[in-house]
Coordinates of C-alpha atoms in Angstrom, one line a residue:
X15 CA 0.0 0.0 0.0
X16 CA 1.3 3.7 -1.4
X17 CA 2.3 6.0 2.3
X18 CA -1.0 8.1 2.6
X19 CA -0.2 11.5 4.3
X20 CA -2.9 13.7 3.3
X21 CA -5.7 13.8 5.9
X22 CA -8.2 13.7 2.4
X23 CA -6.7 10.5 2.0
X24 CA -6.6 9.7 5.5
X25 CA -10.6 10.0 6.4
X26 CA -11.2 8.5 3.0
X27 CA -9.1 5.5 3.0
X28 CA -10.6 4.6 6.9
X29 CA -14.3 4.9 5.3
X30 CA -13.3 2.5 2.6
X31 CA -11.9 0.4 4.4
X32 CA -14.6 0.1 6.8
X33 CA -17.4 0.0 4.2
X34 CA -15.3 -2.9 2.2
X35 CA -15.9 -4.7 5.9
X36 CA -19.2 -3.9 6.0
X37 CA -20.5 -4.8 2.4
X38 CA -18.4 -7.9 3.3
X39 CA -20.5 -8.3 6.3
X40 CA -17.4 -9.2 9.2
X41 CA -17.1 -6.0 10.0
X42 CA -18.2 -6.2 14.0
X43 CA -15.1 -9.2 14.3
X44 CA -12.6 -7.3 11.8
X45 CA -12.4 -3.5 12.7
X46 CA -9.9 -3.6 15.1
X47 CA -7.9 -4.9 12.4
X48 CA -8.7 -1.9 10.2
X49 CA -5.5 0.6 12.1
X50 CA -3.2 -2.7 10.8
X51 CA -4.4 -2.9 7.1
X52 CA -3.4 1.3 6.6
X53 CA -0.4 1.4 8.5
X54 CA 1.4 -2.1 7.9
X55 CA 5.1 -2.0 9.4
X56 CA 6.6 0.2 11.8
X57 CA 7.2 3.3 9.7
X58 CA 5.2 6.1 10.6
X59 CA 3.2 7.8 7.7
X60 CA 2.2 11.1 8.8
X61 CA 2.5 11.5 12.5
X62 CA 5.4 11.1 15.1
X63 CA 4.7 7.3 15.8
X64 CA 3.0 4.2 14.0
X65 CA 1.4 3.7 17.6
X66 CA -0.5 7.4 17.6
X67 CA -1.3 6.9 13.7
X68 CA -3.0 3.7 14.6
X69 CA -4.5 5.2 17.4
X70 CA -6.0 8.2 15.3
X71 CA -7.2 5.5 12.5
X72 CA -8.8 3.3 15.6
X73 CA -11.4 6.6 16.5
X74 CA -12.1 7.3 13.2
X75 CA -13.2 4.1 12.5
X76 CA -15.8 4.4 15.5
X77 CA -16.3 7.3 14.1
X78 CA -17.3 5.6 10.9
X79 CA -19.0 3.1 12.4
X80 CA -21.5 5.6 14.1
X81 CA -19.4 6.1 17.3
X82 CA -17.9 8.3 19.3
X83 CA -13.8 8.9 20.1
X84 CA -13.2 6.7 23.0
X85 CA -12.8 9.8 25.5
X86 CA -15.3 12.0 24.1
X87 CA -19.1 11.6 25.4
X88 CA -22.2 12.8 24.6
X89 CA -23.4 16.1 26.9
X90 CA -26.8 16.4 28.7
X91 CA -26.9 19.9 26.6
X92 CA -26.9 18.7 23.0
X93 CA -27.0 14.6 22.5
X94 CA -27.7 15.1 19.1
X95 CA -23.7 16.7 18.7
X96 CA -22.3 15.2 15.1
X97 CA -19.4 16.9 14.8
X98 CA -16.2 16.1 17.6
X99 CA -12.7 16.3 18.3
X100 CA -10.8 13.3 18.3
X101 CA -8.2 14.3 21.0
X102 CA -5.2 12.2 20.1
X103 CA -5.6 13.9 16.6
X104 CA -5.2 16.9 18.1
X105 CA -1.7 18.2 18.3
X106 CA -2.6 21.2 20.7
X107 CA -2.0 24.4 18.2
X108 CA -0.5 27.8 19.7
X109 CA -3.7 29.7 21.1
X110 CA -4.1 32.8 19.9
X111 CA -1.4 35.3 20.6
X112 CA 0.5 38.2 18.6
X113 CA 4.0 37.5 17.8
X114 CA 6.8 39.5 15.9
X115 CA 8.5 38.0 12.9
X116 CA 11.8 37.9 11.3
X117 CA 9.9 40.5 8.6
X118 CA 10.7 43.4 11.7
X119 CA 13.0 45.8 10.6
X120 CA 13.8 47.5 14.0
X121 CA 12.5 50.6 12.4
X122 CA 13.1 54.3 14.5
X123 CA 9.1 55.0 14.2
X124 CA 8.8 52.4 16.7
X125 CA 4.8 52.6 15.7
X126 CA 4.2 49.4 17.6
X127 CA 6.1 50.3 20.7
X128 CA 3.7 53.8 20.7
X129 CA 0.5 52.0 19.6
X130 CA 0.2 49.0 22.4
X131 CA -1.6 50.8 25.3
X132 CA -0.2 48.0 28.0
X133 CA 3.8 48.8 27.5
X134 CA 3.6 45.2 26.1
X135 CA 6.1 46.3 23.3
X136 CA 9.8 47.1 23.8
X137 CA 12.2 47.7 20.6
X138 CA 15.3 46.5 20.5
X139 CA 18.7 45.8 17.3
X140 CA 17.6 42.6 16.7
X141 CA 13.7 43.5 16.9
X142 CA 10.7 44.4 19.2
X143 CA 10.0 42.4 21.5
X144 CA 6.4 41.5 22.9
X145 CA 6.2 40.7 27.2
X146 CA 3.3 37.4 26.7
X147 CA 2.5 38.6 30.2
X148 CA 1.3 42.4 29.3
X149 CA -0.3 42.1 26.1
X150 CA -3.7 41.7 26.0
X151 CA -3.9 40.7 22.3
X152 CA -5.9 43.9 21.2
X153 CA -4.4 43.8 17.7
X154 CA -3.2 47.4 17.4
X155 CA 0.1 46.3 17.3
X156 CA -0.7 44.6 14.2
X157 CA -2.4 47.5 12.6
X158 CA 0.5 49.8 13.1
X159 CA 3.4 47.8 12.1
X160 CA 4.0 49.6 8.6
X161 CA 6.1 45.8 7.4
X162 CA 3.2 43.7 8.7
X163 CA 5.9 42.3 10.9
X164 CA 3.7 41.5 13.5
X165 CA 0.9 38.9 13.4
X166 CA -1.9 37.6 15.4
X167 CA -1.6 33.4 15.1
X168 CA -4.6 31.8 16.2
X169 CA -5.9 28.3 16.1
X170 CA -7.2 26.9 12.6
X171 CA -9.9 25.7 14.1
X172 CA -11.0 28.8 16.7
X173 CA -10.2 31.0 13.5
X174 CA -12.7 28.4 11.6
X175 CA -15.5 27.8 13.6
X176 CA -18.3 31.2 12.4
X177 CA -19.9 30.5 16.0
X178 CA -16.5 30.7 18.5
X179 CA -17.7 27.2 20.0
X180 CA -14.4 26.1 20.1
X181 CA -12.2 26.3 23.4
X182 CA -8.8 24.9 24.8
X183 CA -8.8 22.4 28.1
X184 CA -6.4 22.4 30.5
X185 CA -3.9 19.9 27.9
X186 CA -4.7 22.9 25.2
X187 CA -6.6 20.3 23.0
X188 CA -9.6 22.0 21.7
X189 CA -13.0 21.6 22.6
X190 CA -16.9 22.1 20.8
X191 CA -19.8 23.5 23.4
X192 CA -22.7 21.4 21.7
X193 CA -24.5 24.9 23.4
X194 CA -22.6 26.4 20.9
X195 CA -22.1 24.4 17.3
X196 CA -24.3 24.5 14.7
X197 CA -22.7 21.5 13.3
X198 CA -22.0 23.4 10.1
X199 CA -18.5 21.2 9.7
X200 CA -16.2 24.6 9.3
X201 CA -13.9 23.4 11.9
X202 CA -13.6 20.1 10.1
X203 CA -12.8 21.6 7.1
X204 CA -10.8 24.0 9.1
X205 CA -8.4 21.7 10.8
X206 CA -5.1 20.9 9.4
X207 CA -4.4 17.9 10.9
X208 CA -7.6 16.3 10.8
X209 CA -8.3 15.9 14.3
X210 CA -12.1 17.3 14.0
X211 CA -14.9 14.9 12.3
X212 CA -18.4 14.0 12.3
X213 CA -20.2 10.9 12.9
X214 CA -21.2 8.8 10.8
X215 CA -24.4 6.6 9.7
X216 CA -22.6 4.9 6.8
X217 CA -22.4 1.3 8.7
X218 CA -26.0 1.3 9.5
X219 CA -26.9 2.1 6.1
X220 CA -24.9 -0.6 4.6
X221 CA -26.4 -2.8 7.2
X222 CA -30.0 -1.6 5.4
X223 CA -28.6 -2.6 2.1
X224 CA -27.7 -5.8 3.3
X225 CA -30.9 -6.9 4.5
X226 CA -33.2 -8.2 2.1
X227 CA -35.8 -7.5 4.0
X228 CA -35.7 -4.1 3.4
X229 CA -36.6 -1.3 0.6
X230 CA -33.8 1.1 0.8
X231 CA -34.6 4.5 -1.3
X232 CA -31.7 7.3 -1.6
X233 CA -32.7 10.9 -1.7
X234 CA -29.9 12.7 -3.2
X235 CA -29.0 16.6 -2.7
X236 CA -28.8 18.5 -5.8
X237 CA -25.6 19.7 -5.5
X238 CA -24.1 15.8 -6.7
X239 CA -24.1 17.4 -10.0
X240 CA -20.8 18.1 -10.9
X241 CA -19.0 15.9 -7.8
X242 CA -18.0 13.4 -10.2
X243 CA -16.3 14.9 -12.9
X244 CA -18.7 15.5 -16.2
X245 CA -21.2 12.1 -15.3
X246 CA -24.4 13.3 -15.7
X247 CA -27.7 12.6 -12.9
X248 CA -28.8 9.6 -14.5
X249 CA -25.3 7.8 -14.5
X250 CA -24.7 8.9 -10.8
X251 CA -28.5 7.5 -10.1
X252 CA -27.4 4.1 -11.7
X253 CA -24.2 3.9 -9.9
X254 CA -26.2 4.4 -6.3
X255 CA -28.6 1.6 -7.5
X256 CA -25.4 -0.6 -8.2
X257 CA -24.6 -0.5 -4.2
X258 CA -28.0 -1.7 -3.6
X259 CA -30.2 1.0 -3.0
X260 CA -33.4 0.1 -4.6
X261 CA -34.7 3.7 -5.8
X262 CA -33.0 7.1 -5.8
X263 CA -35.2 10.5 -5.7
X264 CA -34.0 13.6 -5.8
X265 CA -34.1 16.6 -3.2
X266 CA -34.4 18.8 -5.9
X267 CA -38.0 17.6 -6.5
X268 CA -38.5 18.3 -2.9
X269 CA -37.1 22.1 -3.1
X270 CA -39.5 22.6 -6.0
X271 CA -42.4 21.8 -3.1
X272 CA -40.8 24.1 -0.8
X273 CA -40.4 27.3 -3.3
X274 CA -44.3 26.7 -3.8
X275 CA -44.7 26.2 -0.3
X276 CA -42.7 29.2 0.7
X277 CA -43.9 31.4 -1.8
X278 CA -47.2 31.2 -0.2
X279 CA -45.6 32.1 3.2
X280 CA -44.2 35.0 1.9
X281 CA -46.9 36.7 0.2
X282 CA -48.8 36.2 3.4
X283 CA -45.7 37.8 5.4
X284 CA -44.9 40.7 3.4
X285 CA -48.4 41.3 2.8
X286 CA -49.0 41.3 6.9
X287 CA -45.8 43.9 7.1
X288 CA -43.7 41.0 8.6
X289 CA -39.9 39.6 7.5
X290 CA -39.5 36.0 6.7
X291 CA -36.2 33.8 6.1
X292 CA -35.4 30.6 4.4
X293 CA -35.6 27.4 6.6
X294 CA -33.6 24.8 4.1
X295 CA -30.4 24.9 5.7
X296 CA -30.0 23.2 8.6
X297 CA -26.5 25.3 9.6
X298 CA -28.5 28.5 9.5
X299 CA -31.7 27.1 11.4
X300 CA -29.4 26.4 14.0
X301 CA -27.7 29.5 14.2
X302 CA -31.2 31.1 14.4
X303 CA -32.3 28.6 17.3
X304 CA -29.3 29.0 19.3
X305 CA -27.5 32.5 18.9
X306 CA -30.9 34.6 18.0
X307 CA -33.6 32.4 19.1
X308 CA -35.8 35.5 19.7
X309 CA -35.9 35.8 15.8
X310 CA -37.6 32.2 15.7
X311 CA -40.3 33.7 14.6
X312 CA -38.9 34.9 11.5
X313 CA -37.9 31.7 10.0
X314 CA -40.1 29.8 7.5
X315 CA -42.2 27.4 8.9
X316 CA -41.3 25.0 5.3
X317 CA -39.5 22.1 6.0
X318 CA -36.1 21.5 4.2
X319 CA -36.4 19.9 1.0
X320 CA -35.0 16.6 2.3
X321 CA -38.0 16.6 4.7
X322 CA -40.7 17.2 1.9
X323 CA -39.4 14.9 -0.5
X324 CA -38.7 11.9 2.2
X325 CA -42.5 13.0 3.2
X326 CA -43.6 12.7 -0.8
X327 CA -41.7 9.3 -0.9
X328 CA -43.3 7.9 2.0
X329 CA -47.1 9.3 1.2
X330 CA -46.0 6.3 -1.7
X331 CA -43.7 3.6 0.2
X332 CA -44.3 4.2 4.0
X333 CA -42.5 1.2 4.6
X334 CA -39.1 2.2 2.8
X335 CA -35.7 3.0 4.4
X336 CA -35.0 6.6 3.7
X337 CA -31.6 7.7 3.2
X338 CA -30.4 11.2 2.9
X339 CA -27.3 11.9 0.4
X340 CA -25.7 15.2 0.5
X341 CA -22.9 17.7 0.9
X342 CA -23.5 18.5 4.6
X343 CA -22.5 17.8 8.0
X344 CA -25.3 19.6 9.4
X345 CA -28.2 17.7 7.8
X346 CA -27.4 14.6 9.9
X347 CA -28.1 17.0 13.0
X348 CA -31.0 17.8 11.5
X349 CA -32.0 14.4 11.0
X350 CA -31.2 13.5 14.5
X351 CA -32.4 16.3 16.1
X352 CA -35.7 16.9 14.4
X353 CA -36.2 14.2 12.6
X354 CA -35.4 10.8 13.8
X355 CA -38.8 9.4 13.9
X356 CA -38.9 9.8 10.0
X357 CA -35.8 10.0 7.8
X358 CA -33.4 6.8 8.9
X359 CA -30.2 7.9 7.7
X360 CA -28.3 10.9 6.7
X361 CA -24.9 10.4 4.6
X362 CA -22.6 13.0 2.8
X363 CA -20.8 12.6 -0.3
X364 CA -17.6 11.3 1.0
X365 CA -19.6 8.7 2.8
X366 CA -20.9 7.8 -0.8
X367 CA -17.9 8.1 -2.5
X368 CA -16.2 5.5 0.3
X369 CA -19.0 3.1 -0.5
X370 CA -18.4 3.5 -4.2
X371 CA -15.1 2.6 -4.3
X372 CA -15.5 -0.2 -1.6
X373 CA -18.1 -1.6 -4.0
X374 CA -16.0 -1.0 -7.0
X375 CA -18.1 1.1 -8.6
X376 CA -16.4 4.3 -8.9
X377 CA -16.3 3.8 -13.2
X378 CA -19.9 5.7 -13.7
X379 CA -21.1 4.5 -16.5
X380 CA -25.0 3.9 -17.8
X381 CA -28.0 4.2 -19.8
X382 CA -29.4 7.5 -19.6
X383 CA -32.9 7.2 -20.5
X384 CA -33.2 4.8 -17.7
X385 CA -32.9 7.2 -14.6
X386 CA -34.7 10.6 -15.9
X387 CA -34.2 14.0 -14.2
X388 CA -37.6 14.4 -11.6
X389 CA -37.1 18.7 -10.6
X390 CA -37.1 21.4 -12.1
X391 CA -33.8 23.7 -12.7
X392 CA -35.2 25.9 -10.2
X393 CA -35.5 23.2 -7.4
X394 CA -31.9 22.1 -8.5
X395 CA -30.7 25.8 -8.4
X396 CA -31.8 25.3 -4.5
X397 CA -27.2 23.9 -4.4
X398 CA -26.2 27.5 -5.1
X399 CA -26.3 31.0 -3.3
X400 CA -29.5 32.9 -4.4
X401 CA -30.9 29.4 -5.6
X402 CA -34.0 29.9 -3.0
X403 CA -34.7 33.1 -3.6
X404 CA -34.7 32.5 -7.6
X405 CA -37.1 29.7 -7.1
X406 CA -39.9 31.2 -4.5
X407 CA -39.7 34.7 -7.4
X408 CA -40.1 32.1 -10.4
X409 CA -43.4 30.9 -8.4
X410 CA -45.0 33.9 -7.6
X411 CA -43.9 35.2 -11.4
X412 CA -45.9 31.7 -12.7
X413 CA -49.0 32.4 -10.3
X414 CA -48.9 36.3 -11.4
X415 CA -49.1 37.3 -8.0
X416 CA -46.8 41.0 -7.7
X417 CA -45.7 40.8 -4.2
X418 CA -43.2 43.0 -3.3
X419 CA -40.3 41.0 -2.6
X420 CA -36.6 42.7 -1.2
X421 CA -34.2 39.4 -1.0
X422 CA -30.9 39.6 1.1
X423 CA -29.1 36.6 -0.2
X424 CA -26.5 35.8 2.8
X425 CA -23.6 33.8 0.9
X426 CA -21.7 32.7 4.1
X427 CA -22.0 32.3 8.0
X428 CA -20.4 36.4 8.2
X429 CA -23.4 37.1 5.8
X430 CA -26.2 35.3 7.6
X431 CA -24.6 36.4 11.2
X432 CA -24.7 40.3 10.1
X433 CA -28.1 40.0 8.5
X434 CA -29.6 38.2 11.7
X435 CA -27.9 40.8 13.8
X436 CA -29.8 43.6 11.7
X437 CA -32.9 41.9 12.0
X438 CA -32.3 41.8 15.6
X439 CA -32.3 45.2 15.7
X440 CA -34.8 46.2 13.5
X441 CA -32.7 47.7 10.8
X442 CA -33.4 44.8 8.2
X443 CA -34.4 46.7 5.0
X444 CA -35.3 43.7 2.9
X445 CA -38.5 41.4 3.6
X446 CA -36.8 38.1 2.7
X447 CA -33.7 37.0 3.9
X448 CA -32.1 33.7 2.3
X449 CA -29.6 31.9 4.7
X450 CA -27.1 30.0 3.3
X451 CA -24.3 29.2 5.6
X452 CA -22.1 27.8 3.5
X453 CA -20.2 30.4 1.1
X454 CA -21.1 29.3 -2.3
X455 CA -24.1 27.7 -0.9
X456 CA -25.0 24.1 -0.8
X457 CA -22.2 23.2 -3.8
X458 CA -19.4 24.9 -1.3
X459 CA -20.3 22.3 1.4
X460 CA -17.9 20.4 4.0
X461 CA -18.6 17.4 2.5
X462 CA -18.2 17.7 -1.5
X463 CA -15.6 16.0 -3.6
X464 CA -14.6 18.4 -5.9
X465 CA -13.3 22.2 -5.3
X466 CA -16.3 24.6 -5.7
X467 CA -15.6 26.1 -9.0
X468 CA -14.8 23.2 -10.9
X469 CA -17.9 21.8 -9.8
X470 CA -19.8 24.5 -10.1
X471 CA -18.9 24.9 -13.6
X472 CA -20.3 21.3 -14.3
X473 CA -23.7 22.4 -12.0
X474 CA -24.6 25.5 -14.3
X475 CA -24.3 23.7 -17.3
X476 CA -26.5 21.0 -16.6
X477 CA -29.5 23.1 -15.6
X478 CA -30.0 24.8 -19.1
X479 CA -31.3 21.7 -19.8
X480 CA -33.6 20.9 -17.1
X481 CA -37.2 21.6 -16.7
X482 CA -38.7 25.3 -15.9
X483 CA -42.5 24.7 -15.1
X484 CA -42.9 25.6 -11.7
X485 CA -46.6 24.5 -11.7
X486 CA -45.9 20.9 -12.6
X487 CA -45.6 20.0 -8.7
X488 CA -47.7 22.2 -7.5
X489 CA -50.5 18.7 -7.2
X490 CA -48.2 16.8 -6.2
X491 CA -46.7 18.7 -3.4
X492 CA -50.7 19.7 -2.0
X493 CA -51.9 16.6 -2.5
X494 CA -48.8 14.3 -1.4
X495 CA -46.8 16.0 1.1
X496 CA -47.0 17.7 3.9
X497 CA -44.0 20.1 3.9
X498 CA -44.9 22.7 7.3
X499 CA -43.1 21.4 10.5
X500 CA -44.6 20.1 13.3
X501 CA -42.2 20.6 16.1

């Protein structure tokens, strides 16, 4: 086996490994063999020891397997917590402080020396020098040095996290208050060493495949378009049924229930003189519910458009196995949190791509005609920034209703934190405020395969050639779903 070294390679080798397990059905007796088959020998591959690299492979395969680190546990304030530290991953990172470096050119200025307002800063030949025990890390320092000579160097992971729910414990290895996290997956992304990842429902889902018992149906996010290279929607759909999945729907049909649905809502808000925001991302819900949760009140009462569509697919199969495909972290909180008694299982494209390749399906190849499109483009367009509010106009423009309608598209946590923080205090100009948390929206996820643009790129070119008829769900999404939420 080739030395892996990049954590990419690390997290997707470990789900491999343990799906190839699974499929193969001796997982449970073989798992603790899994840290042996990566790292065979006694050369360490990208940490100081074989013995801590096996350890870090060890948690991540609980992890995979649906479990927590060994020294982590659950907390009474948020047991539905998907994203964690793995603390022997974590190699304990400076915490923020400002330092000088070698760029300092011992300048006669001295504009730091005169700017720090503790007497933190002395200059000397070879430099100033910063006392650790005066400064108070108020950053003026940093403004004032005309070479940028001084920096503030903070934890990847603090810096990260949109929500500061990371902290340091007494060992300096970092932290998530569950009172905190949204479960966005920023810090995983964030992390340079991997030591930060979510749970994972991809053993119990392979377990559902395996039983022949059960219907397994995949609902898959529209934002797959363009993860795997130039293969179109129908070739990806064939290459989930090829694991075993029995059906494969797609979310996008759900988001066009949701524009419909929350096009409604918002005629009836903006023509009451009220404010209304989007409700299909989960990271931005959360953020509402637990850093403004007196704006509540604001957010749309429409379900995401995983819930309507597992709600359409189960108005036809209540029996089936539902399982949720997509590019974020923060759906399986969702699904956990606020919906455990209906959707069974909440995967992300890694996940799928670990299966793919333990199945040996990762050649996509197919009959088109076999697996049509189902949504609309403007359901699909739900993946992007501004995809929502494009969708809920293109309803009320097919229904000729003129409702005066002043979007804020928030592309970003920073976006959707200012915009709620405005609403907040009642200086919100626009009516409609779209909240996606991820910059780039769902396509810029923590989950996704392939860097934004490129698959971006591939996402914008396939929607010319879906369909634009808005009204064509309308029946089904009155008459088959029920998309408000009930808790």
């Amino acid at each position: 086996m080739q030395e892996i070294t990049d954590i990419v390679q690390i997290k997707h080798e470990v789900l491999k490994l343990t799906a190839e397990h699974a499929f193969a059905g001796n997982l449970y007796e073989q798992y603790e063999q899994i840290p042996y088959e990566m790292i065979p020998g006694i050369k360490p591959q990208f940490r100081c020891c074989v013995y801590r690299e096996r350890e870090i492979v060890r948690q991540r395969v609980r992890m995979a397997m649906g479990k927590l680190p060994n020294d982590v546990m659950y907390t009474d304030s948020d047991s539905t917590q998907v994203v964690h530290v793995i603390p022997c991953a974590c190699e304990g990172c400076p915490i923020s402080k400002i330092t000088v470096t070698p760029n300092c050119q011992s300048c006669l200025a001295k504009k730091c020396v005169k700017a720090c307002p503790f007497g933190a800063i002395t200059s000397t030949p070879s430099g100033a020098v910063i006392d650790q025990t005066k400064c108070r890390k108020c950053g003026k320092c940093v403004a004032a040095c005309p070479y940028n000579a001084i920096v503030e160097i903070e934890r990847p992971c603090r810096r990260s996290c949109p929500v500061k729910a990371i902290n340091m414990d007494e060992n300096d290895i970092a932290t998530i208050d569950p009172a905190k996290c949204v479960n966005c997956g920023a810090c995983v992304v964030g992390c340079p060493f991997g030591a930060i990842s979510d749970v994972s429902m991809m053993v119990s889902v392979i377990d559902a495949l395996r039983d022949e018992k059960k219907e397994v149906v995949a609902m898959i996010a529209p934002a797959i378009e363009g993860q795997f290279g130039t293969d179109t929607l129908p070739q990806i759909k064939q290459a989930i049924r090829r694991l075993g999945f029995d059906d494969v729907y797609e979310v996008a049909l759900g988001a066009d229930m949701v524009a419909y649905s929350e096009a409604q809502e918002l005629t009836e808000r903006v023509g009451a003189g009220e404010k209304l925001t989007s409700s299909c991302c989960p990271a931005f819900v959360n953020l509402v519910r637990k850093h403004f949760p007196d704006l509540m009140k604001y957010v749309s009462t429409t379900v995401s458009p995983m819930v309507a569509v597992e709600r359409y697919i189960r108005s036809l199969r209540p029996d089936v196995v539902t399982v949720f495909i997509g590019p974020c972290i923060a759906k399986k909180n969702e699904v956990m949190g606020s919906y455990v008694d209906e959707i069974d299982y909440a995967l992300t494209f890694e996940e799928l791509y670990a299966m793919m390749c333990a199945k040996g399906v990762e050649d996509i190849t197919g009959d088109e005609e076999e697996y049509p499109e189902d949504a609309t483009r403007y359901g699909k367009g739900f993946a992007l920034s501004g995809g929502v509010t494009g969708a809920v106009n293109r309803v009320l423009e097919e229904r000729g209703e003129k409702v005066d309608v002043k979007a804020l598209k928030c592309n970003g946590a920073e976006e959707c934190r200012k915009a709620l923080m405005l609403l907040k205090a009642g200086r919100l100009p626009e009516n409609f405020v779209e909240g996606m948390f991820c910059v780039g929206g769902c396509m810029g996820g923590p989950a996704t395969l392939n860097e934004l643009q490129k698959s971006k790129k591939v996402f914008e070119s396939r929607l010319d050639g879906a369909d634009s008829v808005v009204q064509n769900v309308e029946g089904k999404q009155l008459n088959k779903a029920d998309i408000h939420r009930h808790n």
